[in-house]
mmCIF file with all atom_site columns, C-alpha atoms and ligand atoms in Angstrom:
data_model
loop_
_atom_site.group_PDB
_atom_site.id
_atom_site.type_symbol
_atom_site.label_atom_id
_atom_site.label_alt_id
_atom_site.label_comp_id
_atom_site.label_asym_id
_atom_site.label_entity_id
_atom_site.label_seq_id
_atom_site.pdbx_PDB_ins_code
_atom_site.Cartn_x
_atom_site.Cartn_y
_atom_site.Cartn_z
_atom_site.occupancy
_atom_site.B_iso_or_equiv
_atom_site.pdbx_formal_charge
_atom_site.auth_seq_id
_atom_site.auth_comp_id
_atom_site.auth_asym_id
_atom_site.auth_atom_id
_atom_site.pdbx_PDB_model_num
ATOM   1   C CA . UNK R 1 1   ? -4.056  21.885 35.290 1.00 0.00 ? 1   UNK R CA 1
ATOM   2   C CA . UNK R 1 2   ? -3.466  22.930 31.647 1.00 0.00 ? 2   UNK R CA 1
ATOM   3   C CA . UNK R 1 3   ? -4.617  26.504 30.865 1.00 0.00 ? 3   UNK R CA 1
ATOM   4   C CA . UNK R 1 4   ? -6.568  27.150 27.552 1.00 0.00 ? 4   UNK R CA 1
ATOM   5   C CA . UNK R 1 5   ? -7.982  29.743 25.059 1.00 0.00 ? 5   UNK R CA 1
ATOM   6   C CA . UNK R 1 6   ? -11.102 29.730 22.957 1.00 0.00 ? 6   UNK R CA 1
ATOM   7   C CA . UNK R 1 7   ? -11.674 31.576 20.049 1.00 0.00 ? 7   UNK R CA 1
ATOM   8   C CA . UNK R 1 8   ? -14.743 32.615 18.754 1.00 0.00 ? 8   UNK R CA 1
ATOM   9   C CA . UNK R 1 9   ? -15.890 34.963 16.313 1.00 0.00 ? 9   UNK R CA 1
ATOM   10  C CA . UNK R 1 10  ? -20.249 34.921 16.939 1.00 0.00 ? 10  UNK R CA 1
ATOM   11  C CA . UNK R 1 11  ? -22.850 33.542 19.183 1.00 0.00 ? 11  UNK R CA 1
ATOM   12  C CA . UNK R 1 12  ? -20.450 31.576 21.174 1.00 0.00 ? 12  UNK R CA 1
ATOM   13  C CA . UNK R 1 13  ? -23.011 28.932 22.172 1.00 0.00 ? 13  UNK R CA 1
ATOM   14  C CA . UNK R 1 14  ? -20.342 26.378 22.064 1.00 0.00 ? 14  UNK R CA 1
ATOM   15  C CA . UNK R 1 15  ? -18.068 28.489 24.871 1.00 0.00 ? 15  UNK R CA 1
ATOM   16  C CA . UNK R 1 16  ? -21.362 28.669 27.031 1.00 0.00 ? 16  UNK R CA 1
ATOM   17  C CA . UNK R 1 17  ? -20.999 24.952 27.104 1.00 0.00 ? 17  UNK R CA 1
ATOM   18  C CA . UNK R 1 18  ? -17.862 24.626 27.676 1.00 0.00 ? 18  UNK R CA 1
ATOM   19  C CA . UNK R 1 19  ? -17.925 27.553 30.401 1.00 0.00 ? 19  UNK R CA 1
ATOM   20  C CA . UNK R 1 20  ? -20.886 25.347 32.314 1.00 0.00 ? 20  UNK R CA 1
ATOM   21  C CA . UNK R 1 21  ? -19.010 21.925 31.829 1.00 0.00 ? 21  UNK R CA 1
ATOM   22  C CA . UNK R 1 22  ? -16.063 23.916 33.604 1.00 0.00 ? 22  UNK R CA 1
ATOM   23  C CA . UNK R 1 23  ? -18.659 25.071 36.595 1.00 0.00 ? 23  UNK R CA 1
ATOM   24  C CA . UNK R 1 24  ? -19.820 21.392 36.740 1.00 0.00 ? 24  UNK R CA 1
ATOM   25  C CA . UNK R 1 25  ? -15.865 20.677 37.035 1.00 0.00 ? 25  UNK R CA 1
ATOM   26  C CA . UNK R 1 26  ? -16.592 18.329 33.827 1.00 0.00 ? 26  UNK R CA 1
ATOM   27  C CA . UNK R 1 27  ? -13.255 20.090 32.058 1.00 0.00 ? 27  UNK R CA 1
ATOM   28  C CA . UNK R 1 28  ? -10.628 19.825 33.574 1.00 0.00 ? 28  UNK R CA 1
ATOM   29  C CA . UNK R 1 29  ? -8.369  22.645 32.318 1.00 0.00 ? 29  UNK R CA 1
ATOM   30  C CA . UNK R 1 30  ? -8.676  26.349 32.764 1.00 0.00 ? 30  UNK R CA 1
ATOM   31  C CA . UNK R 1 31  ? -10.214 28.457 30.434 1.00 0.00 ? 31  UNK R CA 1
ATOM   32  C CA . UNK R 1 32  ? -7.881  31.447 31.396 1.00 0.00 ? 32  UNK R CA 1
ATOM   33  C CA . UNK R 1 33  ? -9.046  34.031 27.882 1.00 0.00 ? 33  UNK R CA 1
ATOM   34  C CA . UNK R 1 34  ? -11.275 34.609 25.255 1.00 0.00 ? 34  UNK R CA 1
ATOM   35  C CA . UNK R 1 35  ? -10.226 36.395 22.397 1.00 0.00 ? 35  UNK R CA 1
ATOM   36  C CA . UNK R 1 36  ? -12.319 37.561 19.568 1.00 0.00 ? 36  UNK R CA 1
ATOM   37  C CA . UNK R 1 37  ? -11.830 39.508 15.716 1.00 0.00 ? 37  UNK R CA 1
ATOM   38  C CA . UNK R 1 38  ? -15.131 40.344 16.051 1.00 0.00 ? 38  UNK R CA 1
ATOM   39  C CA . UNK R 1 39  ? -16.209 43.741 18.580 1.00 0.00 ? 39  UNK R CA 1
ATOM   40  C CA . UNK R 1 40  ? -19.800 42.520 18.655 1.00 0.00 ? 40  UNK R CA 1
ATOM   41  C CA . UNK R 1 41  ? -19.591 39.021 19.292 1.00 0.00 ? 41  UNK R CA 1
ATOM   42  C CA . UNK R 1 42  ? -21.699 37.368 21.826 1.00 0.00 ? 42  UNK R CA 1
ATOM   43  C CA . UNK R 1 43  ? -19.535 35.373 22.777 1.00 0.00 ? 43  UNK R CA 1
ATOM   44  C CA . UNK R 1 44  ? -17.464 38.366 24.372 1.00 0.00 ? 44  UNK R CA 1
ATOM   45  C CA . UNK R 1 45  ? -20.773 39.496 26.220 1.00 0.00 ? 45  UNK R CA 1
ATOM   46  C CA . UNK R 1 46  ? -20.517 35.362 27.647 1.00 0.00 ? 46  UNK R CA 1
ATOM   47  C CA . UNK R 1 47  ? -17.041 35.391 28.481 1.00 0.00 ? 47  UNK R CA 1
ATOM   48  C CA . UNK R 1 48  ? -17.364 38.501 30.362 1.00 0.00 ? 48  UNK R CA 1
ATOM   49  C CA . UNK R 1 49  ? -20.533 37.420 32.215 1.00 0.00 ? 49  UNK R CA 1
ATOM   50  C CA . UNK R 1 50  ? -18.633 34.231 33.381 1.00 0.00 ? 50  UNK R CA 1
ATOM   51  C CA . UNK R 1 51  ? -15.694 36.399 34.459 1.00 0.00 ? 51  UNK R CA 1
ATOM   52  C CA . UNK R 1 52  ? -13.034 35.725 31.872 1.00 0.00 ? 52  UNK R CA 1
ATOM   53  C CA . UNK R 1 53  ? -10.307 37.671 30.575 1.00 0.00 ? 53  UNK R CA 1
ATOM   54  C CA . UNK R 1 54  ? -11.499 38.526 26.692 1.00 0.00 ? 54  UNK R CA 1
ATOM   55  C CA . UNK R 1 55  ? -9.390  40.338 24.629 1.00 0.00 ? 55  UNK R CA 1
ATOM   56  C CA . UNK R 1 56  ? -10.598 41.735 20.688 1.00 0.00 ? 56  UNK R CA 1
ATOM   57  C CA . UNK R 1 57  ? -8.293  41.817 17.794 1.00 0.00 ? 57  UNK R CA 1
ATOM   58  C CA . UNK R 1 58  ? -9.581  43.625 14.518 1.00 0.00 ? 58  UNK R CA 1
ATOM   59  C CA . UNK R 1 59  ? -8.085  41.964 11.908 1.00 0.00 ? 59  UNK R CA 1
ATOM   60  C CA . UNK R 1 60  ? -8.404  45.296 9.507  1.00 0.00 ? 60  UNK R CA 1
ATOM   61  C CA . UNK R 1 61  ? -5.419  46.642 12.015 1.00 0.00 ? 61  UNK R CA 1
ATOM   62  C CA . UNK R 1 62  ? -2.918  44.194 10.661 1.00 0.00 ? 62  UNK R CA 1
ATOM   63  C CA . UNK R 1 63  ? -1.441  44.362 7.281  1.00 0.00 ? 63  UNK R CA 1
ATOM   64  C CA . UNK R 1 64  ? -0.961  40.169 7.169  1.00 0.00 ? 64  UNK R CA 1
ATOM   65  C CA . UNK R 1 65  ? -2.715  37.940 8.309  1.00 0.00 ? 65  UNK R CA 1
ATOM   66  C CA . UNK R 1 66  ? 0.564   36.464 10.021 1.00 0.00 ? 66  UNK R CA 1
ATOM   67  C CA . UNK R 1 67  ? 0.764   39.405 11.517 1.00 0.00 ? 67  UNK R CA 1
ATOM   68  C CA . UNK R 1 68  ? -2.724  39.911 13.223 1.00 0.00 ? 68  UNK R CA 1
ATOM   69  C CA . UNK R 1 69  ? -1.968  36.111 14.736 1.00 0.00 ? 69  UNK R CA 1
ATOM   70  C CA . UNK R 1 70  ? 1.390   36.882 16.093 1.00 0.00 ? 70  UNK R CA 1
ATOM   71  C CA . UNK R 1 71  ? -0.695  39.579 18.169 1.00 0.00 ? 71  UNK R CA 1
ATOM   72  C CA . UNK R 1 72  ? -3.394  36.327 18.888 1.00 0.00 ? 72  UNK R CA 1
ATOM   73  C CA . UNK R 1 73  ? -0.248  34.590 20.351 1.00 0.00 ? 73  UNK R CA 1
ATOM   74  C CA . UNK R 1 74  ? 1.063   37.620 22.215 1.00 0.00 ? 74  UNK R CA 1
ATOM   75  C CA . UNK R 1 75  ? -2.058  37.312 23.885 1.00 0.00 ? 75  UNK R CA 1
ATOM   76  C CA . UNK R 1 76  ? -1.845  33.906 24.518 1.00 0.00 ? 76  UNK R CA 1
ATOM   77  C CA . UNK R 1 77  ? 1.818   34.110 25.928 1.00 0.00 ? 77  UNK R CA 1
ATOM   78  C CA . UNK R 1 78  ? 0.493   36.608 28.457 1.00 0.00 ? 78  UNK R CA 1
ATOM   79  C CA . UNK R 1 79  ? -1.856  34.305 30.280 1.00 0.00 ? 79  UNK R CA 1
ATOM   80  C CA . UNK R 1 80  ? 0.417   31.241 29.854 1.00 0.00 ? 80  UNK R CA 1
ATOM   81  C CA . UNK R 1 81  ? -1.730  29.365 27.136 1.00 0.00 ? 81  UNK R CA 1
ATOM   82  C CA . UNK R 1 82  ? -1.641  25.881 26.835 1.00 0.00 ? 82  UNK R CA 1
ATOM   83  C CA . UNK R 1 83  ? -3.780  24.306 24.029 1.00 0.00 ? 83  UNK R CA 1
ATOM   84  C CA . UNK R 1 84  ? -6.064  26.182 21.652 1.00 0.00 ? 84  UNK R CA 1
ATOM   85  C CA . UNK R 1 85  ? -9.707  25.881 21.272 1.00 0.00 ? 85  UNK R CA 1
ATOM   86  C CA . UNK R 1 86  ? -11.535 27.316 17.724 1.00 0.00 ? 86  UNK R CA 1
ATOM   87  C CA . UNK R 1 87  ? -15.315 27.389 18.940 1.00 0.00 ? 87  UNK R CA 1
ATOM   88  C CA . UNK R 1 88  ? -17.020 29.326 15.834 1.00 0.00 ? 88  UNK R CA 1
ATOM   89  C CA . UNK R 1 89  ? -14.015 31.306 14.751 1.00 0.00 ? 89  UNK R CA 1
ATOM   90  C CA . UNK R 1 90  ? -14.370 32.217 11.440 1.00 0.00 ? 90  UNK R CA 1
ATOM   91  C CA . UNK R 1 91  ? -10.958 33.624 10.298 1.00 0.00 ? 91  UNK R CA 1
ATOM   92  C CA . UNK R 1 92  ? -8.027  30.771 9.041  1.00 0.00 ? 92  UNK R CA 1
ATOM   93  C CA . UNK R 1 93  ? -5.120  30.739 11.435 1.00 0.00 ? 93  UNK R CA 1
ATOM   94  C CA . UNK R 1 94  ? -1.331  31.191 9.600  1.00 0.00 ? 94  UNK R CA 1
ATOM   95  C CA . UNK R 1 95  ? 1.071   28.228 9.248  1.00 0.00 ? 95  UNK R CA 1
ATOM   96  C CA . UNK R 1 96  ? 3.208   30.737 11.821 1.00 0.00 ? 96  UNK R CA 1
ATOM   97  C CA . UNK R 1 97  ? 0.406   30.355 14.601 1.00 0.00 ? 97  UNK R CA 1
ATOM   98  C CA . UNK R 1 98  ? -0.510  26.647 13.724 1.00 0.00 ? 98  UNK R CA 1
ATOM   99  C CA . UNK R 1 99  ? 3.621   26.097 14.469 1.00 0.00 ? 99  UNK R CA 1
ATOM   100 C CA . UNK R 1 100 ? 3.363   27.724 17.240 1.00 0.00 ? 100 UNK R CA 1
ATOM   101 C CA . UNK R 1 101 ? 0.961   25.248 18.930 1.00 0.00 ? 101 UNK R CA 1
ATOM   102 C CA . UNK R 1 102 ? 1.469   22.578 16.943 1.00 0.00 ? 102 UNK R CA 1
ATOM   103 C CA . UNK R 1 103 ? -1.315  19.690 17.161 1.00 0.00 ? 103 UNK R CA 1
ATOM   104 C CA . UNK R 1 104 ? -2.658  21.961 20.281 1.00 0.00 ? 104 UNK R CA 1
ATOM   105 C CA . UNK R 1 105 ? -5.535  23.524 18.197 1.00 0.00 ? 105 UNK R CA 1
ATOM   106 C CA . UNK R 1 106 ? -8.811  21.891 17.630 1.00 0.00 ? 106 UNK R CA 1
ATOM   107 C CA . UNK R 1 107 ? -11.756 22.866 16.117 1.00 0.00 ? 107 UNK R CA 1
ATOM   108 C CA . UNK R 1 108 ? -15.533 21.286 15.758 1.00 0.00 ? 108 UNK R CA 1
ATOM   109 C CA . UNK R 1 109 ? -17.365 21.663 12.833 1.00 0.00 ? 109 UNK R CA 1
ATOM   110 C CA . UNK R 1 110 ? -21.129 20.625 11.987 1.00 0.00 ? 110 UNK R CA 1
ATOM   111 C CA . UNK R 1 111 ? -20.825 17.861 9.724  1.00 0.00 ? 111 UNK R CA 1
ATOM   112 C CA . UNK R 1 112 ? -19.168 14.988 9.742  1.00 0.00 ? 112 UNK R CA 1
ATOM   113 C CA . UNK R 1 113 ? -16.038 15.780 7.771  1.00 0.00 ? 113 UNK R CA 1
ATOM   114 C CA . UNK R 1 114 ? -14.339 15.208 5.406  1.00 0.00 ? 114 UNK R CA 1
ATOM   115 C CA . UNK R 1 115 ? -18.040 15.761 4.267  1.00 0.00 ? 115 UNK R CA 1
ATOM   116 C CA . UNK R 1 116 ? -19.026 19.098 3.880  1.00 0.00 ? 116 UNK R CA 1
ATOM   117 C CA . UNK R 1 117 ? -15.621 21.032 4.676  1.00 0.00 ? 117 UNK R CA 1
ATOM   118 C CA . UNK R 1 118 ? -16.233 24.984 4.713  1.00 0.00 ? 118 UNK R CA 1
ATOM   119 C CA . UNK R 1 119 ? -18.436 27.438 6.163  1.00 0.00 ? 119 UNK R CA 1
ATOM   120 C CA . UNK R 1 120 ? -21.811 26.052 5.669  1.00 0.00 ? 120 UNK R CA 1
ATOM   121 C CA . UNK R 1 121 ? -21.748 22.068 6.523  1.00 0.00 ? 121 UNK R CA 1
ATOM   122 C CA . UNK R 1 122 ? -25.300 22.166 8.225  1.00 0.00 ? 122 UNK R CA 1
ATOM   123 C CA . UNK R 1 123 ? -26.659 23.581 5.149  1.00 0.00 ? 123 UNK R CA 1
ATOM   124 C CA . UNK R 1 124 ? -24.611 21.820 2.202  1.00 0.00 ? 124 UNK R CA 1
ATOM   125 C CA . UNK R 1 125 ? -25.677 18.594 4.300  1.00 0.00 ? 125 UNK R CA 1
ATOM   126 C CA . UNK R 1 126 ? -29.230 19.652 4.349  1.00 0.00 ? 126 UNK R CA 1
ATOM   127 C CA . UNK R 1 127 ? -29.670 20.396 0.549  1.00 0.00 ? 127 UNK R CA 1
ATOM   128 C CA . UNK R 1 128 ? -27.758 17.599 -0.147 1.00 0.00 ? 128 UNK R CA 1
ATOM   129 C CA . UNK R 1 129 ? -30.433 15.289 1.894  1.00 0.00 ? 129 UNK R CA 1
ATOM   130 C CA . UNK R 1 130 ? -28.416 13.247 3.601  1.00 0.00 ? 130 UNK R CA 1
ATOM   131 C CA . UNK R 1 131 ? -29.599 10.679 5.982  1.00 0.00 ? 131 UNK R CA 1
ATOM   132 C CA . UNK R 1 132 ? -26.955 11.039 8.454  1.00 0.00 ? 132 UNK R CA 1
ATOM   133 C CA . UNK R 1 133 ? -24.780 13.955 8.933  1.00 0.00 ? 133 UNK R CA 1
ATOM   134 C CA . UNK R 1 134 ? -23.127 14.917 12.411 1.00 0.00 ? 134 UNK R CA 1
ATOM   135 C CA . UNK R 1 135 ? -20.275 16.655 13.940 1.00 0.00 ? 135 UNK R CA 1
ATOM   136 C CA . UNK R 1 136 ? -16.326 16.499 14.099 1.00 0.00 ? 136 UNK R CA 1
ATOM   137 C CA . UNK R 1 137 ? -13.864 17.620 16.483 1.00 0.00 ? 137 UNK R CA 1
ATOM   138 C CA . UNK R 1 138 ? -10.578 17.798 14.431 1.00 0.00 ? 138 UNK R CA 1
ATOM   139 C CA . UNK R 1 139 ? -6.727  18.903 15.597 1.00 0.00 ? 139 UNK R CA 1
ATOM   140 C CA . UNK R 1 140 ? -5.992  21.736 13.326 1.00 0.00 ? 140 UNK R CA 1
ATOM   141 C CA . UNK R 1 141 ? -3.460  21.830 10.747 1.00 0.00 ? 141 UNK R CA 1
ATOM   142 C CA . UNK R 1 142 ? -2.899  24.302 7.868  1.00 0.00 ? 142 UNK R CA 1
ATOM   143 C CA . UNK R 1 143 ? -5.181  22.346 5.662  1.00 0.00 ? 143 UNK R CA 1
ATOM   144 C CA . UNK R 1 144 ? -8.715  23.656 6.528  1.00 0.00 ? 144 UNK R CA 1
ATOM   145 C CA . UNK R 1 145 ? -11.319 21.490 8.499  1.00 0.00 ? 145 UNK R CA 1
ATOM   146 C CA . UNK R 1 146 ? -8.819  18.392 7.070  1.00 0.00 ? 146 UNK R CA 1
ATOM   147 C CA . UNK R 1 147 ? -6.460  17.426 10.378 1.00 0.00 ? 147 UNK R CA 1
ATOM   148 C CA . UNK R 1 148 ? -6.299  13.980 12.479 1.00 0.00 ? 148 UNK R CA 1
ATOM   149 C CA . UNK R 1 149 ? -10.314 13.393 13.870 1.00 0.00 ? 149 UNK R CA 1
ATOM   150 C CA . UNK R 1 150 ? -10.466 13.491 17.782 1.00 0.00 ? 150 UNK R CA 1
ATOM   151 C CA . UNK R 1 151 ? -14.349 12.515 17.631 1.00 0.00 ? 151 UNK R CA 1
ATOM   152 C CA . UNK R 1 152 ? -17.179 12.427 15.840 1.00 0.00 ? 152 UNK R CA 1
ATOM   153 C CA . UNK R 1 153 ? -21.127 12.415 16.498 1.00 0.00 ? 153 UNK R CA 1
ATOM   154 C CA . UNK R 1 154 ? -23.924 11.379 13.749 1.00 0.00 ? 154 UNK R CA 1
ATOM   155 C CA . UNK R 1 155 ? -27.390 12.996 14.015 1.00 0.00 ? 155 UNK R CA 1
ATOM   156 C CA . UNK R 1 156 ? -29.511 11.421 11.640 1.00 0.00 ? 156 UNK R CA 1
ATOM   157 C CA . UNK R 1 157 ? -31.749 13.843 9.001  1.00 0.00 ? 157 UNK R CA 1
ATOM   158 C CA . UNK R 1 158 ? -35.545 12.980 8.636  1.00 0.00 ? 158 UNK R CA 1
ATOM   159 C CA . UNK R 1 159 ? -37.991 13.997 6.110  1.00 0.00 ? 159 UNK R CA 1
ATOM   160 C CA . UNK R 1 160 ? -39.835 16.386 8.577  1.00 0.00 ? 160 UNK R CA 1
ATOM   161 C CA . UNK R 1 161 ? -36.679 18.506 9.245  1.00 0.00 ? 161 UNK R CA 1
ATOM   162 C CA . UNK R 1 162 ? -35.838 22.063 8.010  1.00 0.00 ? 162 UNK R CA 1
ATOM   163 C CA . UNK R 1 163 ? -33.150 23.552 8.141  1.00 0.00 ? 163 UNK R CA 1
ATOM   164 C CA . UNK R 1 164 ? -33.749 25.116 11.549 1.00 0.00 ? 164 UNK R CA 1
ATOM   165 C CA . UNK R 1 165 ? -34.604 21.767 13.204 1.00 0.00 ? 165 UNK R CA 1
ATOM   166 C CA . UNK R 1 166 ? -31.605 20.200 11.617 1.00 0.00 ? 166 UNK R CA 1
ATOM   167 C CA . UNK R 1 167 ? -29.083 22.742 13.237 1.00 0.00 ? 167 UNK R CA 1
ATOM   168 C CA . UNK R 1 168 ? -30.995 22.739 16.283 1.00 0.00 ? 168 UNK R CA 1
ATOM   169 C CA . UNK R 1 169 ? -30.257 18.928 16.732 1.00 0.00 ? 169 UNK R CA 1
ATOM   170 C CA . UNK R 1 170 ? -26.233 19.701 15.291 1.00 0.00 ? 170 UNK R CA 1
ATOM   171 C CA . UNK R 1 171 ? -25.674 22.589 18.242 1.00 0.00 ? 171 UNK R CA 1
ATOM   172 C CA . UNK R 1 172 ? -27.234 20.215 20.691 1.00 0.00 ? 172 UNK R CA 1
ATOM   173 C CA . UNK R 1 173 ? -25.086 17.318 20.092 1.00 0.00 ? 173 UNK R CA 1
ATOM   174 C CA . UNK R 1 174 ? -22.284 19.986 19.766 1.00 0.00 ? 174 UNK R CA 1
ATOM   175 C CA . UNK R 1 175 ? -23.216 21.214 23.247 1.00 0.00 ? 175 UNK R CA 1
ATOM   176 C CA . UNK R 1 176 ? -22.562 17.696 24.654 1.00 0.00 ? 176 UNK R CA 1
ATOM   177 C CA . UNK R 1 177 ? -19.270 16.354 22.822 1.00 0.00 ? 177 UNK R CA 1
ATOM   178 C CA . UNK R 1 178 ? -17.471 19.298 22.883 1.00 0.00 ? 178 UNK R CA 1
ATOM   179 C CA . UNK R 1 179 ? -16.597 19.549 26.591 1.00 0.00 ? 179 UNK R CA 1
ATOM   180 C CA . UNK R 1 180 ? -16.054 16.267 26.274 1.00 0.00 ? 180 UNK R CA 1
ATOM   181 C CA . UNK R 1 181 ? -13.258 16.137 23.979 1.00 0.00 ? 181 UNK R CA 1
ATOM   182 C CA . UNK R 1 182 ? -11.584 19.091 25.559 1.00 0.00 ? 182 UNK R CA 1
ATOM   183 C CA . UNK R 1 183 ? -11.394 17.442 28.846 1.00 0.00 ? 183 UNK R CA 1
ATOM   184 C CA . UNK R 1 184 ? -10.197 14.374 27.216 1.00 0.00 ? 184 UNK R CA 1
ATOM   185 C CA . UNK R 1 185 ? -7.643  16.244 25.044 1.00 0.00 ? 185 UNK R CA 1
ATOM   186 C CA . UNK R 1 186 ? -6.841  18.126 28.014 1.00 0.00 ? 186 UNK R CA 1
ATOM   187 C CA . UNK R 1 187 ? -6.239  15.057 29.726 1.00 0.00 ? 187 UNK R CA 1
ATOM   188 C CA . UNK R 1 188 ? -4.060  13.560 27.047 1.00 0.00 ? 188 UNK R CA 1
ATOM   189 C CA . UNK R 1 189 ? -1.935  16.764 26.547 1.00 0.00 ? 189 UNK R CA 1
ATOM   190 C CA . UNK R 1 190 ? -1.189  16.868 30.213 1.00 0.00 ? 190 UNK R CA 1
ATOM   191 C CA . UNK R 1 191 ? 0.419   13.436 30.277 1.00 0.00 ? 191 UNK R CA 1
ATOM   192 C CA . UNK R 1 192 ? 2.650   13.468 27.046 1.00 0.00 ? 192 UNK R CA 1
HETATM 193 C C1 . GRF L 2 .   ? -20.792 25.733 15.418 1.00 0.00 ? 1   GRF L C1 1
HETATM 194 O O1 . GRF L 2 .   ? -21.816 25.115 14.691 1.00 0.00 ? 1   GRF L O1 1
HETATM 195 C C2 . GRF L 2 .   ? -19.453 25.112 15.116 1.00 0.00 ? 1   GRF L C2 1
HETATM 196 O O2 . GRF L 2 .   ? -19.543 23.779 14.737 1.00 0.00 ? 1   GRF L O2 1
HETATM 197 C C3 . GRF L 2 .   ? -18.971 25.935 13.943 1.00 0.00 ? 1   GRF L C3 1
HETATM 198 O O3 . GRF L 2 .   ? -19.425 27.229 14.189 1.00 0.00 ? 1   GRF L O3 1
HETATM 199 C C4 . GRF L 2 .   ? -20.598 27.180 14.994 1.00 0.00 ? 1   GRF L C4 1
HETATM 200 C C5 . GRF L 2 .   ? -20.362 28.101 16.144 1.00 0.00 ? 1   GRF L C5 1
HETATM 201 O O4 . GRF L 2 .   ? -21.511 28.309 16.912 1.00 0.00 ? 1   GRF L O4 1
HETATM 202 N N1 . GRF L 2 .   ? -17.536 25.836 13.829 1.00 0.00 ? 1   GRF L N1 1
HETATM 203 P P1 . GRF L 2 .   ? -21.401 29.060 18.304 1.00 0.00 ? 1   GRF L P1 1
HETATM 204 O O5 . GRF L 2 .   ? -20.741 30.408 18.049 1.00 0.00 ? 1   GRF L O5 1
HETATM 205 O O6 . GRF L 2 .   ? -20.567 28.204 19.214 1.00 0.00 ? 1   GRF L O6 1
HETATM 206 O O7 . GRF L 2 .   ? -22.805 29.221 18.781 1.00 0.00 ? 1   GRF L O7 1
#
């Protein structure tokens, strides 16, 4: 079995999934390290609780941004990383690290791209009043939120929604496909 990192940078609602779909042996690939740039994410707090390895890089430490990921991947040589998994990490990765695991990095984002790229997709989608917005799971290449699609989910907007209901709905579906991508990337990495 392939071994794997997630990143994360905040709630980490997406690794929670992905931690449970593991239990349920719905992934299968080991998720051997978490690794943060955040002290204070929750994420860390979930990680630890399920009994993985975490490790937290502050980016303010490195003088380049090349050179806080080298540190990432020094990481991620220690505990024999295979593929990459962004889940809410909030920092771009350097053309060095993207190299480095070249089309083993993927990433979900709430909308379904390349519609509202960036930071806030459930909200740009939301003011925009779309009908239909959704999720992606992309590979990850140096241009951001813009590599090869793996997947993606709609969830449909309605009149009555807010903005709360709306990302409810998004981090639900998220819940779902996610695991289900990684298992099927996982799958598909294993056998090239
Ligand atoms: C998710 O909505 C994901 O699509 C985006 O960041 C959010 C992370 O949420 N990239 P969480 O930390 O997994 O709860």
């Amino acid at each position: 079995m392939l071994n794997f990192a997630v990143l994360a940078s905040g709630n980490g609602s997406n690794l929670q999934a992905i931690i449970n779909a593991i239990k349920k042996k719905k992934i299968n690939a080991n998720l051997k390290l978490v690794v943060s740039d955040k002290a204070d994410a929750a994420a860390l707090v979930r990680a630890q609780q399920a009994k993985i390895a975490t490790r937290t890089i502050n980016p303010k430490d490195f003088d380049t941004r090349e050179n806080f990921d080298r540190k990432i991947l020094e990481h991620l040589k220690e505990f024999h990383i295979d593929f990459v998994v962004l889940a809410g990490y909030m920092r771009l990765l350097s053309p060095y690290f993207i190299q480095q695991y070249f089309h083993k990095i993927i990433n979900i984002h709430p909308a379904l791209l390349p519609s509202f790229k960036g930071t806030h997709g459930i909200r740009e989608a939301f003011e925009y009043k779309v009908k239909v917005t959704g999720i992606t799971v992309h590979v990850v290449t140096e241009d951001m939120d813009a590599g090869p699609i793996l997947a993606q989910e709609a969830v449909k907007m309605t009149t009555k929604d807010t903005l709360e209901s709306l990302t409810k709905k998004i981090h639900r579906v998220e819940h779902q496909l996610y695991p289900r991508v990684i298992d099927w990337f996982a799958k598909s990495l294993s056998r090239r």
